[in-house]
Amino acid sequence: MVGAPLVRRTKRRAHRKPRKITSVLEYAQLGWASCLGAHPLREGGRACSCDRVGCPDPGAHPLSPAWQMEATVDSARLTRWWEHNPDANVILPTGRVFDVFDVPSVAGMAALAAMDATGQATGPVAENGDRVLFYVATRGAPEDEDEWWSCHLDCDPATIESSPGLRWHCRDSYVLAPPSTLLSGATVSWLRPPDGRPLPDPLRVLDLLVDACE
């Protein structure tokens, strides 16, 4: 009796989103500190996992008011945090290793195309909903203290001329990093992931972004 032919069943591998802890540990290897962020809620009466009623920025802020002190590159601590809270979004403080220019998507994509056309290094670039984020070398602690500034959330440093839609995250600010989950259900993602190379000069990138935002 001839046996039935062996049929090998192969499971289709679903496209899986990167685990947040995996990304957090990769950031730590770059020297980028992270801390736990709130995440959007799909069920119940609240939109955010934080305890604040009517949270104005659901899933896009640190869980702890002491986030600046808690942010770390300690892999053991990071692993423990995300093992206990795997849905937590990823918060990266700015003004330490890097600053971040945060611009509307249209302006960001136009600036990215201009940088590619001229061969200018872009550095890491992320997409956060309708915003594009450019990671640049920090000016949070320059040698000339007259150039030092602190940037509170969603505010431009006073020394920067007003440019519609442009935010500069430096000292005392943070960004939501890939692969954090947005309220819309989409995720923050890398357009140009970090690769360990030196970050670009912020003033060179700023010139292009200001032009693109006008």
PDB file of C-alpha atoms in Angstrom:
ATOM      1  CA  MET A   1       0.000   0.000   0.000  1.00  0.00           C
ATOM      2  CA  VAL A   2       1.420   3.274  -1.050  1.00  0.00           C
ATOM      3  CA  GLY A   3       1.278   5.810   1.687  1.00  0.00           C
ATOM      4  CA  ALA A   4      -0.258   9.186   1.139  1.00  0.00           C
ATOM      5  CA  PRO A   5       2.225  11.807   0.060  1.00  0.00           C
ATOM      6  CA  LEU A   6       3.708  13.778   2.874  1.00  0.00           C
ATOM      7  CA  VAL A   7       2.334  17.273   2.857  1.00  0.00           C
ATOM      8  CA  ARG A   8       4.461  19.782   4.626  1.00  0.00           C
ATOM      9  CA  ARG A   9       2.444  22.477   6.162  1.00  0.00           C
ATOM     10  CA  THR A  10       4.177  25.759   6.518  1.00  0.00           C
ATOM     11  CA  LYS A  11       2.784  28.424   8.727  1.00  0.00           C
ATOM     12  CA  ARG A  12       2.690  31.859   7.305  1.00  0.00           C
ATOM     13  CA  ARG A  13       4.636  34.154   9.476  1.00  0.00           C
ATOM     14  CA  ALA A  14       2.659  37.204  10.286  1.00  0.00           C
ATOM     15  CA  HIS A  15       4.465  40.494  10.082  1.00  0.00           C
ATOM     16  CA  ARG A  16       5.250  41.258  13.668  1.00  0.00           C
ATOM     17  CA  LYS A  17       5.843  44.686  15.080  1.00  0.00           C
ATOM     18  CA  PRO A  18       9.157  45.122  16.891  1.00  0.00           C
ATOM     19  CA  ARG A  19       8.911  44.407  20.606  1.00  0.00           C
ATOM     20  CA  LYS A  20       9.318  47.597  22.577  1.00  0.00           C
ATOM     21  CA  ILE A  21      11.850  46.072  24.936  1.00  0.00           C
ATOM     22  CA  THR A  22      13.994  45.028  21.971  1.00  0.00           C
ATOM     23  CA  SER A  23      14.084  48.600  20.708  1.00  0.00           C
ATOM     24  CA  VAL A  24      14.712  50.014  24.184  1.00  0.00           C
ATOM     25  CA  LEU A  25      17.762  47.784  24.655  1.00  0.00           C
ATOM     26  CA  GLU A  26      19.063  48.785  21.214  1.00  0.00           C
ATOM     27  CA  TYR A  27      18.719  52.441  22.202  1.00  0.00           C
ATOM     28  CA  ALA A  28      20.636  51.726  25.407  1.00  0.00           C
ATOM     29  CA  GLN A  29      23.513  50.309  23.358  1.00  0.00           C
ATOM     30  CA  LEU A  30      23.652  53.643  21.539  1.00  0.00           C
ATOM     31  CA  GLY A  31      23.797  55.457  24.862  1.00  0.00           C
ATOM     32  CA  TRP A  32      20.202  56.683  24.543  1.00  0.00           C
ATOM     33  CA  ALA A  33      18.350  56.650  27.860  1.00  0.00           C
ATOM     34  CA  SER A  34      14.696  55.539  27.937  1.00  0.00           C
ATOM     35  CA  CYS A  35      11.852  55.580  30.400  1.00  0.00           C
ATOM     36  CA  LEU A  36       8.357  54.149  30.519  1.00  0.00           C
ATOM     37  CA  GLY A  37       5.629  55.983  28.643  1.00  0.00           C
ATOM     38  CA  ALA A  38       1.857  55.789  28.898  1.00  0.00           C
ATOM     39  CA  HIS A  39       0.062  53.914  26.119  1.00  0.00           C
ATOM     40  CA  PRO A  40      -3.367  54.313  24.498  1.00  0.00           C
ATOM     41  CA  LEU A  41      -6.243  52.189  25.758  1.00  0.00           C
ATOM     42  CA  ARG A  42      -8.640  50.454  23.387  1.00  0.00           C
ATOM     43  CA  GLU A  43     -11.274  49.548  25.948  1.00  0.00           C
ATOM     44  CA  GLY A  44     -12.896  51.195  28.923  1.00  0.00           C
ATOM     45  CA  GLY A  45     -13.758  54.800  29.516  1.00  0.00           C
ATOM     46  CA  ARG A  46     -10.241  56.209  29.293  1.00  0.00           C
ATOM     47  CA  ALA A  47      -8.018  56.838  26.286  1.00  0.00           C
ATOM     48  CA  CYS A  48      -4.731  56.671  28.207  1.00  0.00           C
ATOM     49  CA  SER A  49      -3.150  54.182  30.602  1.00  0.00           C
ATOM     50  CA  CYS A  50      -2.175  56.977  33.018  1.00  0.00           C
ATOM     51  CA  ASP A  51      -4.271  57.857  36.073  1.00  0.00           C
ATOM     52  CA  ARG A  52      -5.131  61.333  34.832  1.00  0.00           C
ATOM     53  CA  VAL A  53      -8.791  61.893  34.036  1.00  0.00           C
ATOM     54  CA  GLY A  54      -9.179  63.513  30.625  1.00  0.00           C
ATOM     55  CA  CYS A  55      -5.495  63.118  29.731  1.00  0.00           C
ATOM     56  CA  PRO A  56      -4.695  65.815  27.129  1.00  0.00           C
ATOM     57  CA  ASP A  57      -2.037  63.718  25.358  1.00  0.00           C
ATOM     58  CA  PRO A  58      -3.108  60.062  25.545  1.00  0.00           C
ATOM     59  CA  GLY A  59      -0.290  57.562  25.238  1.00  0.00           C
ATOM     60  CA  ALA A  60       2.304  60.190  24.372  1.00  0.00           C
ATOM     61  CA  HIS A  61       3.891  61.168  27.686  1.00  0.00           C
ATOM     62  CA  PRO A  62       6.009  59.613  30.453  1.00  0.00           C
ATOM     63  CA  LEU A  63       4.275  57.547  33.118  1.00  0.00           C
ATOM     64  CA  SER A  64       6.199  59.142  35.959  1.00  0.00           C
ATOM     65  CA  PRO A  65       6.606  62.835  36.785  1.00  0.00           C
ATOM     66  CA  ALA A  66      10.196  61.911  37.719  1.00  0.00           C
ATOM     67  CA  TRP A  67      10.941  60.735  34.164  1.00  0.00           C
ATOM     68  CA  GLN A  68      14.083  62.857  33.822  1.00  0.00           C
ATOM     69  CA  MET A  69      15.709  61.158  36.807  1.00  0.00           C
ATOM     70  CA  GLU A  70      14.388  57.697  35.953  1.00  0.00           C
ATOM     71  CA  ALA A  71      15.486  57.578  32.308  1.00  0.00           C
ATOM     72  CA  THR A  72      18.383  55.138  32.057  1.00  0.00           C
ATOM     73  CA  VAL A  73      20.566  52.972  29.825  1.00  0.00           C
ATOM     74  CA  ASP A  74      20.754  50.228  32.470  1.00  0.00           C
ATOM     75  CA  SER A  75      19.684  47.139  30.530  1.00  0.00           C
ATOM     76  CA  ALA A  76      18.657  45.181  33.635  1.00  0.00           C
ATOM     77  CA  ARG A  77      16.397  47.966  34.837  1.00  0.00           C
ATOM     78  CA  LEU A  78      14.929  48.537  31.377  1.00  0.00           C
ATOM     79  CA  THR A  79      14.224  44.830  30.964  1.00  0.00           C
ATOM     80  CA  ARG A  80      12.509  44.695  34.339  1.00  0.00           C
ATOM     81  CA  TRP A  81      10.349  47.742  33.508  1.00  0.00           C
ATOM     82  CA  TRP A  82       9.125  46.443  30.155  1.00  0.00           C
ATOM     83  CA  GLU A  83       8.662  42.866  31.371  1.00  0.00           C
ATOM     84  CA  HIS A  84       6.192  44.243  33.921  1.00  0.00           C
ATOM     85  CA  ASN A  85       4.634  46.702  31.466  1.00  0.00           C
ATOM     86  CA  PRO A  86       5.151  45.364  27.912  1.00  0.00           C
ATOM     87  CA  ASP A  87       2.595  47.752  26.395  1.00  0.00           C
ATOM     88  CA  ALA A  88       4.336  50.845  27.734  1.00  0.00           C
ATOM     89  CA  ASN A  89       5.419  53.305  25.088  1.00  0.00           C
ATOM     90  CA  VAL A  90       9.040  54.410  24.787  1.00  0.00           C
ATOM     91  CA  ILE A  91      10.066  57.875  25.942  1.00  0.00           C
ATOM     92  CA  LEU A  92      13.497  59.264  25.006  1.00  0.00           C
ATOM     93  CA  PRO A  93      14.680  62.395  26.839  1.00  0.00           C
ATOM     94  CA  THR A  94      16.248  65.006  24.573  1.00  0.00           C
ATOM     95  CA  GLY A  95      19.120  67.383  25.292  1.00  0.00           C
ATOM     96  CA  ARG A  96      21.434  64.618  26.477  1.00  0.00           C
ATOM     97  CA  VAL A  97      22.847  62.705  23.518  1.00  0.00           C
ATOM     98  CA  PHE A  98      20.598  64.236  20.886  1.00  0.00           C
ATOM     99  CA  ASP A  99      18.072  66.979  20.205  1.00  0.00           C
ATOM    100  CA  VAL A 100      15.068  66.451  17.944  1.00  0.00           C
ATOM    101  CA  PHE A 101      13.518  68.713  15.322  1.00  0.00           C
ATOM    102  CA  ASP A 102       9.806  67.958  15.074  1.00  0.00           C
ATOM    103  CA  VAL A 103       8.029  69.208  11.933  1.00  0.00           C
ATOM    104  CA  PRO A 104       4.806  68.560   9.983  1.00  0.00           C
ATOM    105  CA  SER A 105       5.009  65.563   7.634  1.00  0.00           C
ATOM    106  CA  VAL A 106       4.855  67.589   4.412  1.00  0.00           C
ATOM    107  CA  ALA A 107       7.752  69.791   5.481  1.00  0.00           C
ATOM    108  CA  GLY A 108       9.697  66.861   6.880  1.00  0.00           C
ATOM    109  CA  MET A 109       9.453  64.751   3.737  1.00  0.00           C
ATOM    110  CA  ALA A 110      10.398  67.736   1.565  1.00  0.00           C
ATOM    111  CA  ALA A 111      13.458  68.408   3.733  1.00  0.00           C
ATOM    112  CA  LEU A 112      14.416  64.729   3.672  1.00  0.00           C
ATOM    113  CA  ALA A 113      14.253  64.692  -0.131  1.00  0.00           C
ATOM    114  CA  ALA A 114      16.382  67.856  -0.296  1.00  0.00           C
ATOM    115  CA  MET A 115      18.992  66.332   2.002  1.00  0.00           C
ATOM    116  CA  ASP A 116      19.126  63.173  -0.113  1.00  0.00           C
ATOM    117  CA  ALA A 117      19.482  65.208  -3.302  1.00  0.00           C
ATOM    118  CA  THR A 118      22.495  67.104  -1.945  1.00  0.00           C
ATOM    119  CA  GLY A 119      24.082  64.134  -0.189  1.00  0.00           C
ATOM    120  CA  GLN A 120      23.665  65.689   3.238  1.00  0.00           C
ATOM    121  CA  ALA A 121      23.596  63.210   6.095  1.00  0.00           C
ATOM    122  CA  THR A 122      20.106  62.979   7.558  1.00  0.00           C
ATOM    123  CA  GLY A 123      20.830  61.128  10.764  1.00  0.00           C
ATOM    124  CA  PRO A 124      17.998  59.125  12.326  1.00  0.00           C
ATOM    125  CA  VAL A 125      14.552  60.231  11.152  1.00  0.00           C
ATOM    126  CA  ALA A 126      11.244  58.964  12.571  1.00  0.00           C
ATOM    127  CA  GLU A 127       7.609  59.311  11.560  1.00  0.00           C
ATOM    128  CA  ASN A 128       5.145  60.057  14.345  1.00  0.00           C
ATOM    129  CA  GLY A 129       1.650  60.307  12.914  1.00  0.00           C
ATOM    130  CA  ASP A 130       1.509  63.573  10.980  1.00  0.00           C
ATOM    131  CA  ARG A 131       4.938  64.660  12.232  1.00  0.00           C
ATOM    132  CA  VAL A 132       8.496  63.836  11.135  1.00  0.00           C
ATOM    133  CA  LEU A 133      11.285  63.879  13.713  1.00  0.00           C
ATOM    134  CA  PHE A 134      14.946  64.564  12.882  1.00  0.00           C
ATOM    135  CA  TYR A 135      17.491  63.416  15.475  1.00  0.00           C
ATOM    136  CA  VAL A 136      20.545  65.696  15.586  1.00  0.00           C
ATOM    137  CA  ALA A 137      23.569  66.269  17.807  1.00  0.00           C
ATOM    138  CA  THR A 138      22.528  67.978  21.020  1.00  0.00           C
ATOM    139  CA  ARG A 139      23.232  71.584  21.892  1.00  0.00           C
ATOM    140  CA  GLY A 140      21.892  71.036  25.379  1.00  0.00           C
ATOM    141  CA  ALA A 141      25.295  71.640  26.968  1.00  0.00           C
ATOM    142  CA  PRO A 142      27.393  73.753  24.581  1.00  0.00           C
ATOM    143  CA  GLU A 143      30.797  75.130  25.569  1.00  0.00           C
ATOM    144  CA  ASP A 144      29.432  78.655  25.240  1.00  0.00           C
ATOM    145  CA  GLU A 145      26.857  78.939  28.032  1.00  0.00           C
ATOM    146  CA  ASP A 146      25.236  81.877  26.223  1.00  0.00           C
ATOM    147  CA  GLU A 147      23.995  79.297  23.715  1.00  0.00           C
ATOM    148  CA  TRP A 148      22.468  77.063  26.389  1.00  0.00           C
ATOM    149  CA  TRP A 149      18.714  76.861  26.508  1.00  0.00           C
ATOM    150  CA  SER A 150      15.995  74.749  27.962  1.00  0.00           C
ATOM    151  CA  CYS A 151      13.012  73.726  25.868  1.00  0.00           C
ATOM    152  CA  HIS A 152       9.757  73.066  27.658  1.00  0.00           C
ATOM    153  CA  LEU A 153       7.295  70.857  25.863  1.00  0.00           C
ATOM    154  CA  ASP A 154       5.929  72.151  22.579  1.00  0.00           C
ATOM    155  CA  CYS A 155       7.852  75.407  22.947  1.00  0.00           C
ATOM    156  CA  ASP A 156      10.589  76.828  20.751  1.00  0.00           C
ATOM    157  CA  PRO A 157      13.731  78.159  22.444  1.00  0.00           C
ATOM    158  CA  ALA A 158      13.482  81.936  22.737  1.00  0.00           C
ATOM    159  CA  THR A 159      16.607  82.393  20.613  1.00  0.00           C
ATOM    160  CA  ILE A 160      15.024  80.698  17.585  1.00  0.00           C
ATOM    161  CA  GLU A 161      12.965  82.778  15.185  1.00  0.00           C
ATOM    162  CA  SER A 162       9.377  81.680  14.883  1.00  0.00           C
ATOM    163  CA  SER A 163       8.821  79.109  12.150  1.00  0.00           C
ATOM    164  CA  PRO A 164       5.329  77.653  11.667  1.00  0.00           C
ATOM    165  CA  GLY A 165       5.071  74.062  12.815  1.00  0.00           C
ATOM    166  CA  LEU A 166       8.702  73.654  13.911  1.00  0.00           C
ATOM    167  CA  ARG A 167       9.484  72.369  17.394  1.00  0.00           C
ATOM    168  CA  TRP A 168      12.973  71.914  18.788  1.00  0.00           C
ATOM    169  CA  HIS A 169      13.132  69.355  21.600  1.00  0.00           C
ATOM    170  CA  CYS A 170      16.256  69.922  23.676  1.00  0.00           C
ATOM    171  CA  ARG A 171      16.834  70.090  27.445  1.00  0.00           C
ATOM    172  CA  ASP A 172      13.780  69.328  29.617  1.00  0.00           C
ATOM    173  CA  SER A 173      11.854  67.767  26.726  1.00  0.00           C
ATOM    174  CA  TYR A 174      11.312  64.295  25.291  1.00  0.00           C
ATOM    175  CA  VAL A 175      10.010  62.448  22.248  1.00  0.00           C
ATOM    176  CA  LEU A 176       7.892  59.370  21.703  1.00  0.00           C
ATOM    177  CA  ALA A 177      10.163  56.812  20.031  1.00  0.00           C
ATOM    178  CA  PRO A 178       9.606  53.814  17.739  1.00  0.00           C
ATOM    179  CA  PRO A 179       7.835  51.426  18.071  1.00  0.00           C
ATOM    180  CA  SER A 180       5.456  53.305  20.381  1.00  0.00           C
ATOM    181  CA  THR A 181       1.726  53.013  19.721  1.00  0.00           C
ATOM    182  CA  LEU A 182      -0.299  56.085  18.784  1.00  0.00           C
ATOM    183  CA  LEU A 183      -3.885  56.818  19.743  1.00  0.00           C
ATOM    184  CA  SER A 184      -4.883  56.146  16.121  1.00  0.00           C
ATOM    185  CA  GLY A 185      -3.551  52.587  16.375  1.00  0.00           C
ATOM    186  CA  ALA A 186      -0.559  53.360  14.150  1.00  0.00           C
ATOM    187  CA  THR A 187       2.980  53.136  15.451  1.00  0.00           C
ATOM    188  CA  VAL A 188       5.890  55.528  15.551  1.00  0.00           C
ATOM    189  CA  SER A 189       8.380  54.173  13.008  1.00  0.00           C
ATOM    190  CA  TRP A 190      11.846  54.852  11.655  1.00  0.00           C
ATOM    191  CA  LEU A 191      12.216  56.343   8.198  1.00  0.00           C
ATOM    192  CA  ARG A 192      15.997  56.275   8.743  1.00  0.00           C
ATOM    193  CA  PRO A 193      16.934  54.145  11.767  1.00  0.00           C
ATOM    194  CA  PRO A 194      19.919  55.019  13.962  1.00  0.00           C
ATOM    195  CA  ASP A 195      23.075  53.237  12.853  1.00  0.00           C
ATOM    196  CA  GLY A 196      25.660  54.400  15.377  1.00  0.00           C
ATOM    197  CA  ARG A 197      27.172  57.049  13.112  1.00  0.00           C
ATOM    198  CA  PRO A 198      27.693  60.588  14.463  1.00  0.00           C
ATOM    199  CA  LEU A 199      24.529  62.664  14.525  1.00  0.00           C
ATOM    200  CA  PRO A 200      24.309  65.628  12.126  1.00  0.00           C
ATOM    201  CA  ASP A 201      24.950  69.219  13.142  1.00  0.00           C
ATOM    202  CA  PRO A 202      21.627  70.733  14.289  1.00  0.00           C
ATOM    203  CA  LEU A 203      22.130  74.126  12.692  1.00  0.00           C
ATOM    204  CA  ARG A 204      22.716  72.624   9.236  1.00  0.00           C
ATOM    205  CA  VAL A 205      19.537  70.564   9.513  1.00  0.00           C
ATOM    206  CA  LEU A 206      17.651  73.535  10.945  1.00  0.00           C
ATOM    207  CA  ASP A 207      18.369  75.655   7.866  1.00  0.00           C
ATOM    208  CA  LEU A 208      16.663  73.103   5.622  1.00  0.00           C
ATOM    209  CA  LEU A 209      13.729  72.584   7.971  1.00  0.00           C
ATOM    210  CA  VAL A 210      13.059  76.299   8.341  1.00  0.00           C
ATOM    211  CA  ASP A 211      12.932  76.634   4.540  1.00  0.00           C
ATOM    212  CA  ALA A 212      10.605  73.623   4.273  1.00  0.00           C
ATOM    213  CA  CYS A 213       8.265  74.976   6.970  1.00  0.00           C
ATOM    214  CA  GLU A 214       7.834  78.408   5.365  1.00  0.00           C
TER     215      GLU A 214
END
